Short mmCIF file of C-alpha atoms in Angstrom, two decimals:
data_model
loop_
_atom_site.label_atom_id
_atom_site.label_comp_id
_atom_site.label_asym_id
_atom_site.label_seq_id
_atom_site.Cartn_x
_atom_site.Cartn_y
_atom_site.Cartn_z
CA MET A 1 120.47 201.18 -27.88
CA LEU A 2 120.97 198.18 -25.60
CA ASN A 3 117.54 197.25 -24.21
CA GLY A 4 118.28 194.03 -22.39
CA LEU A 5 121.04 191.62 -21.44
CA THR A 6 120.77 187.97 -20.36
CA ILE A 7 123.77 186.00 -19.13
CA LYS A 8 123.57 182.36 -18.06
CA ASN A 9 126.32 180.12 -16.68
CA TYR A 10 129.18 182.56 -17.26
CA ALA A 11 132.01 183.00 -14.71
CA LEU A 12 130.31 183.85 -11.38
CA ILE A 13 126.97 184.63 -13.05
CA ASP A 14 124.40 181.86 -12.76
CA ASN A 15 121.42 183.60 -14.35
CA LEU A 16 121.27 187.35 -14.94
CA ASN A 17 118.47 189.13 -16.78
CA VAL A 18 118.44 192.92 -16.81
CA ASN A 19 116.72 195.67 -18.80
CA PHE A 20 118.38 199.00 -19.59
CA HIS A 21 117.14 202.46 -20.49
CA SER A 22 118.27 205.45 -22.51
CA GLY A 23 120.32 208.28 -21.01
CA LEU A 24 123.28 207.87 -18.66
CA THR A 25 123.46 204.53 -16.84
CA ILE A 26 125.85 204.16 -13.90
CA ILE A 27 127.37 200.84 -12.81
CA THR A 28 129.19 200.69 -9.48
CA GLY A 29 130.45 197.97 -7.19
CA GLU A 30 133.38 197.00 -5.04
CA THR A 31 136.60 195.84 -6.65
CA GLY A 32 136.24 192.17 -7.55
CA ALA A 33 132.45 192.24 -7.44
CA GLY A 34 132.22 191.24 -11.08
CA LYS A 35 132.02 194.37 -13.25
CA SER A 36 134.67 192.88 -15.55
CA ILE A 37 132.58 189.68 -15.75
CA LEU A 38 129.67 191.76 -17.02
CA LEU A 39 131.87 193.32 -19.71
CA GLY A 40 133.34 189.93 -20.59
CA GLY A 41 129.89 188.47 -21.17
CA LEU A 42 128.92 191.47 -23.29
CA SER A 43 132.11 191.17 -25.34
CA LEU A 44 131.06 187.65 -26.40
CA ILE A 45 128.04 189.24 -28.05
CA LEU A 46 130.42 191.50 -29.97
CA GLY A 47 132.40 188.60 -31.43
CA LYS A 48 135.19 187.99 -28.94
CA ARG A 49 136.68 184.48 -28.99
CA ALA A 50 135.04 182.12 -26.50
CA ASP A 51 137.01 180.54 -23.65
CA LEU A 52 135.63 177.39 -22.03
CA SER A 53 137.38 178.31 -18.75
CA HIS A 54 134.89 181.19 -18.36
CA VAL A 55 131.93 178.80 -18.29
CA LYS A 56 130.61 178.47 -14.74
CA ASP A 57 129.40 174.86 -15.00
CA ALA A 58 131.27 173.09 -17.81
CA SER A 59 128.53 170.46 -18.08
CA LYS A 60 125.95 173.06 -19.11
CA LYS A 61 125.58 175.48 -21.98
CA CYS A 62 126.65 179.11 -21.48
CA VAL A 63 124.31 181.66 -23.10
CA VAL A 64 124.72 185.41 -23.51
CA GLU A 65 121.93 187.31 -25.27
CA ALA A 66 121.45 191.02 -25.89
CA THR A 67 118.51 192.91 -27.36
CA PHE A 68 119.14 196.15 -29.28
CA ASP A 69 116.72 198.76 -30.55
CA ILE A 70 118.22 199.70 -33.94
CA ALA A 71 115.24 201.31 -35.67
CA LYS A 72 116.91 204.75 -35.93
CA TYR A 73 120.34 203.72 -37.17
CA ASN A 74 119.96 202.89 -40.89
CA LEU A 75 121.39 199.39 -40.57
CA LYS A 76 119.18 197.65 -43.14
CA PRO A 77 121.92 197.76 -45.85
CA LEU A 78 124.35 196.06 -43.46
CA PHE A 79 121.83 193.27 -42.80
CA GLN A 80 121.23 192.86 -46.53
CA LEU A 81 124.98 192.71 -47.20
CA HIS A 82 125.34 189.81 -44.74
CA ASP A 83 122.09 188.14 -45.86
CA LEU A 84 120.42 188.60 -42.47
CA ASP A 85 116.81 189.21 -41.48
CA TYR A 86 116.43 192.82 -40.35
CA GLU A 87 114.40 193.44 -37.19
CA PRO A 88 114.03 196.84 -35.43
CA GLN A 89 114.45 194.89 -32.18
CA THR A 90 117.52 192.83 -33.02
CA ILE A 91 118.74 189.98 -30.83
CA LEU A 92 122.39 188.91 -30.72
CA ARG A 93 123.06 185.57 -29.02
CA ARG A 94 126.20 183.62 -28.25
CA GLU A 95 126.32 180.06 -26.95
CA ILE A 96 129.29 178.08 -25.60
CA LEU A 97 128.54 174.37 -25.54
CA PRO A 98 130.01 171.88 -23.02
CA SER A 99 132.10 170.49 -25.88
CA GLY A 100 133.85 173.87 -26.14
CA ARG A 101 132.22 174.73 -29.46
CA SER A 102 130.82 178.21 -29.85
CA ARG A 103 127.77 179.31 -31.83
CA ALA A 104 126.56 182.79 -32.74
CA PHE A 105 123.16 184.01 -33.88
CA ILE A 106 121.64 187.27 -35.14
CA ASN A 107 117.85 187.18 -34.94
CA ASP A 108 118.07 183.38 -34.63
CA THR A 109 120.08 183.10 -37.86
CA PRO A 110 123.44 181.29 -37.37
CA VAL A 111 126.38 183.57 -38.26
CA ASN A 112 130.16 183.51 -38.06
CA LEU A 113 132.10 185.72 -35.65
CA ASP A 114 133.09 188.14 -38.41
CA SER A 115 129.44 189.04 -39.04
CA LEU A 116 128.87 189.41 -35.30
CA GLN A 117 131.86 191.73 -34.99
CA VAL A 118 130.83 193.87 -37.98
CA LEU A 119 127.35 194.42 -36.57
CA GLY A 120 128.62 194.78 -33.00
CA GLU A 121 130.94 197.61 -34.02
CA ARG A 122 127.89 199.52 -35.25
CA LEU A 123 125.88 198.93 -32.06
CA ILE A 124 128.12 199.48 -29.05
CA ASP A 125 131.56 200.85 -28.23
CA ILE A 126 133.09 199.37 -25.08
CA HIS A 127 135.79 201.72 -23.86
CA SER A 128 138.33 200.01 -21.63
CA GLN A 129 141.59 201.07 -20.05
CA HIS A 130 143.28 199.15 -22.87
CA GLN A 131 141.50 201.35 -25.38
CA THR A 132 142.89 204.43 -23.63
CA LEU A 133 146.32 203.17 -24.62
CA GLN A 134 145.08 203.05 -28.23
CA LEU A 135 145.13 206.84 -28.14
CA THR A 136 148.85 206.60 -28.81
CA ASN A 137 148.27 204.39 -31.85
CA ASP A 138 148.28 205.90 -35.37
CA ASP A 139 145.35 203.75 -36.52
CA PHE A 140 143.11 205.03 -33.73
CA GLN A 141 144.17 208.62 -34.33
CA PHE A 142 143.33 208.26 -38.01
CA GLN A 143 139.93 206.79 -37.07
CA VAL A 144 139.17 209.90 -35.00
CA ILE A 145 140.21 212.29 -37.76
CA ASP A 146 138.36 210.31 -40.44
CA ALA A 147 135.16 210.25 -38.38
CA LEU A 148 135.17 214.05 -38.22
CA ALA A 149 136.22 214.34 -41.87
CA GLU A 150 133.36 212.00 -42.87
CA ASN A 151 135.78 209.84 -44.82
CA ARG A 152 133.89 206.52 -44.45
CA LYS A 153 132.79 206.34 -48.12
CA ASP A 154 136.16 207.54 -49.46
CA LEU A 155 138.02 205.04 -47.28
CA SER A 156 135.74 202.23 -48.45
CA ASP A 157 136.40 203.17 -52.10
CA TYR A 158 140.11 203.45 -51.39
CA ALA A 159 140.18 200.01 -49.72
CA GLU A 160 138.52 198.45 -52.78
CA LEU A 161 141.02 200.12 -55.13
CA LEU A 162 143.91 199.02 -52.93
CA LYS A 163 142.62 195.44 -53.04
CA GLN A 164 142.53 195.58 -56.85
CA TYR A 165 145.99 197.18 -56.95
CA LYS A 166 147.57 194.49 -54.78
CA ALA A 167 145.86 191.71 -56.76
CA LEU A 168 147.14 193.18 -60.05
CA LYS A 169 150.66 193.51 -58.64
CA THR A 170 150.55 189.85 -57.60
CA GLU A 171 149.38 188.86 -61.08
CA LEU A 172 152.16 190.93 -62.66
CA ASN A 173 154.78 189.26 -60.46
CA LEU A 174 153.41 185.88 -61.50
CA LEU A 175 153.60 186.83 -65.20
CA ASN A 176 157.20 188.00 -64.79
CA THR A 177 158.05 184.73 -63.08
CA GLN A 178 156.38 182.83 -65.92
CA LYS A 179 158.23 184.96 -68.44
CA SER A 180 161.58 184.05 -66.91
CA ALA A 181 160.74 180.34 -66.96
CA LEU A 182 159.15 180.37 -70.42
CA LEU A 183 162.04 182.27 -72.02
CA LYS A 184 164.42 179.61 -70.78
CA GLU A 185 162.28 176.95 -72.50
CA LEU A 186 161.27 178.94 -75.57
CA ASP A 187 164.10 177.77 -77.87
CA TYR A 188 163.67 174.13 -76.89
CA ASN A 189 159.86 174.24 -77.18
CA THR A 190 160.14 175.96 -80.57
CA PHE A 191 162.57 173.26 -81.75
CA LEU A 192 160.22 170.48 -80.61
CA TRP A 193 157.23 172.14 -82.21
CA ASN A 194 159.04 172.66 -85.53
CA GLU A 195 160.11 169.03 -85.50
CA LEU A 196 156.51 167.87 -85.09
CA GLU A 197 155.23 170.44 -87.59
CA GLU A 198 157.71 169.28 -90.25
CA ALA A 199 156.53 165.68 -89.75
CA LYS A 200 153.13 166.76 -91.18
CA LEU A 201 151.26 164.52 -88.76
CA VAL A 202 147.93 163.02 -89.83
CA ALA A 203 145.66 161.13 -87.44
CA GLY A 204 145.68 157.37 -88.20
CA GLU A 205 148.72 157.78 -90.46
CA LEU A 206 150.98 155.38 -88.56
CA GLU A 207 148.72 152.35 -89.08
CA THR A 208 148.19 153.21 -92.79
CA LEU A 209 151.92 153.57 -93.45
CA GLU A 210 152.79 150.38 -91.62
CA SER A 211 150.28 148.48 -93.79
CA GLU A 212 151.63 150.06 -96.99
CA TYR A 213 155.20 149.28 -95.93
CA GLU A 214 154.38 145.60 -95.39
CA THR A 215 152.83 145.43 -98.86
CA LEU A 216 155.68 147.19 -100.70
CA ASN A 217 158.33 145.27 -98.82
CA ASN A 218 156.79 141.88 -99.77
CA VAL A 219 155.63 142.47 -103.37
CA GLU A 220 157.14 139.31 -104.90
CA ASP A 221 155.86 137.00 -102.19
CA ILE A 222 152.38 138.52 -102.36
CA LYS A 223 152.33 138.36 -106.18
CA GLU A 224 153.40 134.70 -106.14
CA LYS A 225 150.65 133.72 -103.71
CA LEU A 226 148.04 135.74 -105.61
CA VAL A 227 148.93 133.94 -108.89
CA LEU A 228 148.73 130.56 -107.22
CA SER A 229 145.40 131.43 -105.60
CA HIS A 230 144.13 132.74 -108.94
CA ASN A 231 145.01 129.44 -110.64
CA LEU A 232 143.42 127.34 -107.91
CA LEU A 233 140.20 129.28 -108.34
CA SER A 234 140.06 129.56 -112.13
CA ASN A 235 141.74 126.45 -113.61
CA ASP A 236 139.39 124.94 -116.25
CA ASP A 237 139.93 121.38 -115.00
CA VAL A 238 140.53 121.50 -111.27
CA GLY A 239 139.69 125.11 -110.35
CA VAL A 240 137.40 125.68 -107.39
CA ILE A 241 135.05 127.90 -109.38
CA HIS A 242 134.80 125.36 -112.23
CA ASN A 243 134.09 122.47 -109.83
CA LEU A 244 131.61 124.49 -107.77
CA SER A 245 129.81 125.44 -110.99
CA GLU A 246 129.52 121.74 -111.86
CA ILE A 247 128.09 120.99 -108.40
CA LYS A 248 125.64 123.87 -108.80
CA ALA A 249 124.38 122.37 -112.10
CA LEU A 250 123.84 118.98 -110.46
CA PHE A 251 121.88 120.45 -107.53
CA ALA A 252 119.82 122.55 -109.92
CA LYS A 253 118.33 119.25 -111.13
CA LEU A 254 118.03 117.84 -107.58
CA SER A 255 116.24 120.94 -106.27
CA ASN A 256 113.02 119.72 -107.87
CA TYR A 257 113.02 116.69 -105.49
CA GLY A 258 112.52 118.54 -102.27
CA ASN A 259 113.20 121.58 -100.10
CA SER A 260 116.40 120.14 -98.65
CA TYR A 261 118.03 119.95 -102.11
CA GLN A 262 116.71 123.40 -102.94
CA SER A 263 118.28 124.80 -99.78
CA ILE A 264 121.71 123.30 -100.63
CA TYR A 265 121.41 124.61 -104.16
CA GLU A 266 120.80 128.16 -102.91
CA ARG A 267 123.77 127.98 -100.55
CA ILE A 268 126.03 126.74 -103.38
CA GLU A 269 124.78 129.58 -105.58
CA SER A 270 125.52 132.09 -102.80
CA SER A 271 129.01 130.67 -102.26
CA LEU A 272 129.73 130.83 -105.97
CA ILE A 273 128.72 134.49 -106.10
CA GLU A 274 131.00 135.27 -103.12
CA LEU A 275 133.85 133.27 -104.66
CA ASN A 276 133.53 135.16 -107.96
CA ASP A 277 133.75 138.45 -106.01
CA VAL A 278 136.89 137.20 -104.28
CA PHE A 279 138.31 136.20 -107.67
CA SER A 280 137.60 139.69 -109.08
CA GLU A 281 139.28 141.40 -106.12
CA MET A 282 142.31 139.13 -106.45
CA GLU A 283 142.61 140.13 -110.12
CA ASP A 284 142.37 143.83 -109.08
CA LEU A 285 145.11 143.32 -106.49
CA GLN A 286 147.30 141.64 -109.06
CA GLU A 287 146.86 144.53 -111.49
CA GLN A 288 147.61 147.13 -108.77
CA LEU A 289 150.56 145.29 -107.31
CA GLU A 290 153.92 146.37 -108.56
CA ALA A 291 157.30 146.95 -107.04
CA ASP A 292 158.00 150.64 -106.22
CA PRO A 293 161.39 151.05 -104.53
CA ASN A 294 161.05 154.86 -104.38
CA ARG A 295 157.70 154.71 -102.60
CA LEU A 296 159.08 152.03 -100.29
CA ASP A 297 161.92 154.37 -99.33
CA GLN A 298 159.46 157.23 -98.73
CA VAL A 299 157.19 155.12 -96.53
CA ASN A 300 160.17 153.69 -94.66
CA SER A 301 161.57 157.21 -94.03
CA LYS A 302 158.22 158.53 -92.78
CA LEU A 303 157.78 155.53 -90.50
CA GLN A 304 161.25 156.04 -89.12
CA ILE A 305 160.42 159.68 -88.37
CA LEU A 306 157.14 158.74 -86.65
CA HIS A 307 158.76 155.96 -84.60
CA ASN A 308 161.57 158.29 -83.52
CA LEU A 309 159.01 160.93 -82.46
CA THR A 310 156.81 158.49 -80.54
CA ASN A 311 159.89 157.14 -78.73
CA LYS A 312 161.17 160.65 -78.04
CA HIS A 313 157.87 161.79 -76.51
CA SER A 314 157.10 158.43 -74.86
CA VAL A 315 153.79 157.91 -76.68
CA SER A 316 152.46 155.26 -79.05
CA THR A 317 150.15 157.05 -81.49
CA VAL A 318 150.22 159.95 -83.92
CA GLU A 319 147.13 161.35 -82.20
CA GLU A 320 149.16 161.77 -78.99
CA LEU A 321 151.93 163.48 -80.97
CA ILE A 322 149.35 165.91 -82.39
CA GLU A 323 148.19 166.73 -78.83
CA ILE A 324 151.79 167.35 -77.76
CA LYS A 325 152.28 169.62 -80.77
CA GLU A 326 149.23 171.67 -79.76
CA VAL A 327 150.52 172.04 -76.18
CA LEU A 328 153.92 173.12 -77.48
CA ALA A 329 152.26 175.59 -79.84
CA GLN A 330 150.42 177.14 -76.86
CA LYS A 331 153.65 177.37 -74.87
CA VAL A 332 155.43 179.03 -77.77
CA PHE A 333 152.48 181.38 -78.23
CA ASP A 334 152.44 182.22 -74.51
CA SER A 335 156.17 182.89 -74.56
CA GLU A 336 155.97 185.13 -77.62
CA HIS A 337 152.89 187.03 -76.39
CA LEU A 338 153.71 187.20 -72.69
CA GLU A 339 155.37 190.56 -73.09
CA SER A 340 152.15 192.08 -74.42
CA ARG A 341 150.22 190.59 -71.50
CA ILE A 342 152.77 192.05 -69.08
CA THR A 343 152.45 195.45 -70.74
CA GLU A 344 148.66 195.22 -70.59
CA LYS A 345 148.80 194.29 -66.89
CA GLN A 346 151.22 197.13 -66.14
CA ASN A 347 148.93 199.60 -67.90
CA ARG A 348 146.03 198.39 -65.76
CA ILE A 349 148.17 198.80 -62.62
CA ASN A 350 149.07 202.33 -63.67
CA GLU A 351 145.39 203.10 -64.19
CA VAL A 352 144.35 201.79 -60.75
CA GLU A 353 147.36 203.50 -59.16
CA SER A 354 146.24 206.80 -60.65
CA HIS A 355 142.76 206.35 -59.14
CA LEU A 356 144.35 205.37 -55.81
CA LYS A 357 146.41 208.54 -55.75
CA LEU A 358 143.35 210.67 -56.49
CA LYS A 359 141.35 208.97 -53.75
CA ALA A 360 144.24 209.22 -51.27
CA LYS A 361 144.56 212.93 -52.08
CA ALA A 362 140.81 213.44 -51.51
CA ILE A 363 141.08 211.69 -48.12
CA HIS A 364 144.16 213.76 -47.25
CA ASP A 365 142.48 217.06 -48.16
CA LYS A 366 139.45 216.31 -45.99
CA ARG A 367 141.70 215.32 -43.09
CA VAL A 368 143.74 218.52 -43.37
CA LYS A 369 140.57 220.61 -43.50
CA ILE A 370 139.10 219.12 -40.31
CA ILE A 371 142.24 219.18 -38.15
CA PRO A 372 141.92 222.81 -36.90
CA ASN A 373 138.34 222.06 -35.81
CA LEU A 374 139.44 218.87 -34.02
CA ILE A 375 142.27 220.66 -32.21
CA SER A 376 139.94 223.49 -31.16
CA GLN A 377 137.31 221.11 -29.76
CA LEU A 378 139.89 218.96 -27.96
CA GLU A 379 141.58 221.94 -26.30
CA SER A 380 138.23 223.45 -25.27
CA ILE A 381 136.99 220.21 -23.64
CA LEU A 382 140.32 219.54 -21.93
CA ALA A 383 140.28 223.08 -20.51
CA VAL A 384 136.92 222.25 -18.93
CA LEU A 385 138.44 219.03 -17.60
CA GLY A 386 141.19 220.87 -15.74
CA MET A 387 143.84 220.99 -18.48
CA PRO A 388 143.71 224.65 -19.59
CA ASN A 389 147.23 224.58 -21.01
CA ALA A 390 146.81 221.45 -23.10
CA LYS A 391 147.87 222.02 -26.70
CA PHE A 392 147.87 219.78 -29.79
CA LYS A 393 149.85 219.78 -32.96
CA ILE A 394 148.62 217.41 -35.67
CA ASP A 395 150.71 217.11 -38.82
CA ILE A 396 149.59 215.05 -41.81
CA LYS A 397 151.92 214.54 -44.74
CA LEU A 398 150.85 213.03 -48.05
CA THR A 399 153.36 210.37 -49.20
CA ALA A 400 153.78 208.15 -52.24
CA ASN A 401 153.05 205.04 -50.18
CA PHE A 402 149.72 203.23 -50.12
CA HIS A 403 148.75 202.36 -46.54
CA GLN A 404 145.59 200.56 -45.52
CA ASN A 405 143.86 203.88 -44.79
CA GLY A 406 145.39 206.18 -47.37
CA SER A 407 148.80 207.64 -48.16
CA ASP A 408 149.26 209.88 -45.11
CA ASP A 409 151.90 209.85 -42.41
CA LEU A 410 150.57 211.25 -39.13
CA GLN A 411 152.17 213.03 -36.20
CA PHE A 412 149.80 213.54 -33.26
CA LEU A 413 151.77 215.68 -30.78
CA PHE A 414 150.71 216.93 -27.35
CA SER A 415 151.87 219.35 -24.71
CA ALA A 416 150.15 219.40 -21.29
CA ASN A 417 151.85 222.47 -19.84
CA LYS A 418 152.30 226.07 -20.86
CA GLY A 419 155.56 226.52 -22.69
CA GLY A 420 156.12 222.75 -22.75
CA GLN A 421 157.62 220.88 -25.67
CA PHE A 422 155.37 219.01 -28.04
CA ASN A 423 155.87 215.27 -27.86
CA GLU A 424 154.16 211.99 -28.74
CA LEU A 425 151.11 211.24 -26.60
CA LYS A 426 152.63 208.14 -25.00
CA LYS A 427 155.56 210.26 -23.80
CA ALA A 428 153.77 213.53 -23.02
CA ALA A 429 150.52 212.45 -21.28
CA SER A 430 150.01 210.75 -17.91
CA GLY A 431 147.38 208.07 -17.29
CA GLY A 432 144.89 210.59 -15.90
CA GLU A 433 145.50 212.95 -18.81
CA LEU A 434 144.97 210.12 -21.30
CA SER A 435 141.65 209.27 -19.61
CA ARG A 436 140.46 212.87 -19.94
CA LEU A 437 141.70 213.05 -23.51
CA MET A 438 139.85 209.83 -24.41
CA LEU A 439 136.64 211.21 -22.94
CA ALA A 440 137.11 214.41 -24.92
CA ILE A 441 137.59 212.41 -28.12
CA LYS A 442 134.56 210.17 -27.44
CA SER A 443 132.51 213.29 -26.70
CA ILE A 444 133.49 214.81 -30.05
CA LEU A 445 132.95 211.54 -31.93
CA SER A 446 129.44 211.21 -30.51
CA LYS A 447 128.46 214.27 -32.56
CA TYR A 448 129.71 212.77 -35.82
CA THR A 449 128.80 209.09 -35.53
CA GLN A 450 125.48 207.33 -35.19
CA LEU A 451 126.72 204.89 -32.59
CA PRO A 452 123.71 203.88 -30.43
CA THR A 453 125.59 202.94 -27.24
CA ILE A 454 128.91 203.61 -25.56
CA MET A 455 130.19 201.98 -22.38
CA PHE A 456 133.04 203.57 -20.39
CA ASP A 457 134.98 201.21 -18.15
CA GLU A 458 136.57 203.34 -15.42
CA ILE A 459 137.46 206.20 -17.75
CA ASP A 460 137.75 208.31 -14.58
CA THR A 461 140.98 206.55 -13.58
CA GLY A 462 143.47 209.06 -12.19
CA VAL A 463 141.00 211.96 -11.73
CA SER A 464 139.01 213.26 -8.78
CA GLY A 465 137.28 216.32 -7.37
CA GLU A 466 135.97 218.96 -9.70
CA VAL A 467 137.42 217.25 -12.79
CA SER A 468 135.25 214.20 -12.11
CA ASN A 469 132.22 216.53 -11.97
CA LYS A 470 133.14 217.93 -15.37
CA MET A 471 133.65 214.43 -16.78
CA ALA A 472 130.21 213.45 -15.52
CA SER A 473 128.69 216.55 -17.13
CA ILE A 474 130.27 215.65 -20.46
CA MET A 475 128.91 212.10 -20.26
CA GLN A 476 125.50 213.52 -19.35
CA ASP A 477 125.65 215.74 -22.41
CA MET A 478 126.61 212.76 -24.59
CA SER A 479 123.68 210.75 -23.21
CA LYS A 480 121.22 213.23 -24.72
CA SER A 481 121.96 211.82 -28.20
CA MET A 482 123.09 208.27 -27.35
CA GLN A 483 122.91 205.65 -24.63
CA VAL A 484 125.88 205.97 -22.26
CA PHE A 485 127.06 203.45 -19.64
CA THR A 486 129.88 204.21 -17.24
CA ILE A 487 131.51 201.92 -14.71
CA THR A 488 132.93 204.19 -12.01
CA HIS A 489 134.38 204.38 -8.49
CA LEU A 490 133.75 208.13 -8.18
CA PRO A 491 130.61 209.31 -6.32
CA GLN A 492 130.55 212.60 -8.27
CA ILE A 493 130.07 210.64 -11.53
CA ALA A 494 127.73 208.05 -10.02
CA ALA A 495 125.38 210.79 -8.84
CA LYS A 496 124.88 212.14 -12.37
CA GLY A 497 123.28 209.01 -13.80
CA ASP A 498 119.69 208.66 -14.93
CA THR A 499 119.79 205.01 -13.86
CA HIS A 500 122.10 203.32 -11.37
CA PHE A 501 123.01 199.61 -11.17
CA LYS A 502 125.16 197.95 -8.55
CA VAL A 503 127.27 194.85 -9.14
CA PHE A 504 127.78 192.72 -6.04
CA LYS A 505 128.59 189.21 -4.90
CA GLU A 506 126.45 187.03 -2.68
CA ASP A 507 126.60 183.46 -1.47
CA VAL A 508 123.75 181.26 -2.67
CA ASP A 509 123.67 177.58 -1.60
CA ASN A 510 127.36 177.66 -0.62
CA GLU A 511 128.24 179.20 -3.97
CA THR A 512 129.44 182.72 -4.73
CA GLN A 513 127.45 184.45 -7.44
CA THR A 514 127.67 187.87 -9.13
CA GLN A 515 124.42 189.83 -9.22
CA LEU A 516 123.35 193.12 -10.80
CA LYS A 517 120.60 195.22 -9.22
CA GLN A 518 118.97 198.49 -10.22
CA LEU A 519 119.05 200.88 -7.30
CA SER A 520 116.12 202.88 -6.06
CA THR A 521 116.56 206.53 -4.98
CA GLU A 522 117.10 205.44 -1.36
CA ASP A 523 119.53 202.70 -2.46
CA ARG A 524 121.49 205.26 -4.48
CA VAL A 525 121.87 207.51 -1.41
CA VAL A 526 123.34 204.60 0.53
CA GLU A 527 125.61 203.49 -2.34
CA ILE A 528 127.00 206.98 -2.97
CA ALA A 529 127.45 207.61 0.75
CA GLN A 530 129.48 204.39 0.96
CA MET A 531 131.54 205.51 -2.01
CA LEU A 532 132.20 208.78 -0.16
CA GLY A 533 132.95 207.45 3.30
CA GLY A 534 133.23 203.69 3.27
CA SER A 535 130.96 201.12 4.90
CA ASN A 536 130.65 203.13 8.15
CA MET A 537 128.43 205.84 6.74
CA SER A 538 128.37 209.12 8.62
CA THR A 539 125.50 211.57 8.68
CA SER A 540 127.62 213.98 6.69
CA ALA A 541 128.32 211.30 4.03
CA ILE A 542 124.58 210.68 3.62
CA ALA A 543 123.91 214.40 3.45
CA HIS A 544 126.70 214.80 0.90
CA ALA A 545 125.27 211.92 -1.14
CA LYS A 546 121.83 213.51 -1.19
CA GLN A 547 123.39 216.83 -2.17
CA LEU A 548 125.21 215.19 -5.08
CA LEU A 549 122.02 213.45 -6.24
CA ASN A 550 120.09 216.68 -6.09
#
């Protein structure tokens, strides 16, 4: 239940701090006194979008804070779901900063408006004249039926299945789109892949082949230079090796004369060893070197293939060609196996669709079962409220379509008069009849939901006399199991409250402010007498007010 409400710097409210109690709480006040301001401030707590124009002093922060006693309402799982600290006395706070930014808190933890709305929907139901018009809306009518049918869990399961179903359908559409595009490219991609596969690509091959080509293509020139080099190294008279050997022999004798000669000797010896190795390798190259026109043609052909492929794919290495081949292989694979993926996805859709149909049927059956009970209760309450001839006809038809709340189409028909034709609510019911019907529905819902608090904003519009007495009795009955607020202009309803607050305006320091005051027993007599007879209270109005209160 709502224990306390604080509003600072909002519309005509400078600083309001009020505590509330269980039972039926009445709020009265002249038109324009600020009852709508009170509801507007409370709606911020429930996640409504903030509007800087509602801030009284734009240079200061606007704060609205409400305290709720939620110990009895099994809301711990909801707090856990939204990663919030659970407190039996939970505080919801909303701040509008001078910059226009808005902040929201639950038990001092910053939250987004979605979390505030989700929790707010479980704490308080503000009924407005706008909500009365919702009676004619299919979604609201389904909500009423589902509350009585206890469909919350089934609807939650259905919503999760529907989410999966829509996601799978989207994925299937994407696969079909890919299939269309890939099939167009399949032949070309397969051709490109085959071309690269036939080239038998080997990493590093291009550099190796280019080196081999240069060798085979210049055999005679290489052989000539190798022979000449061989002679220069090995000639018995003027060869480098012969001469260096002679020098080595000379320095072998000089090495005994000092370290400097020994050092030169060692370097000559090292050079001679290296030169002999070079000579041996040159001889090996000479033995290996021979003209091979066939191999030259093979190397030239392979190089031509590789150069054509690198040019075609705008790359410079075989390694890049190998990467392209792997990408093409994946595309070809995807194209050839896409059909199986589509079939697999369709099978999964069929499976989820089957579960959806079963869940929708379960929801439908529970709705159908509860409808006679709902009609009976509605007609009984409306008879008490002065509509003895009111009749309902509620038809629910199971379809093949998947709506957000099941697969049903709903017809909620009403007839206010004996022998009258059944018609849609928006065509068959007047404003006063809709108000009474909404109260009847809220009265029924209060038995099936664990909503802590409900606030009626002028639900008595269009009614008077004995009907207003009956409406007040119904709200009194509701207040035995929940906290009920009602904003009213009718003295018959105001007199039934356990607690009575008055909204009024007063001028403070040349500034008009909205105030809210709890009325004492004497104050209530005066307020109800004024509601009965205006500001010039007669003795009979006071007596009537006391009679109503008693």
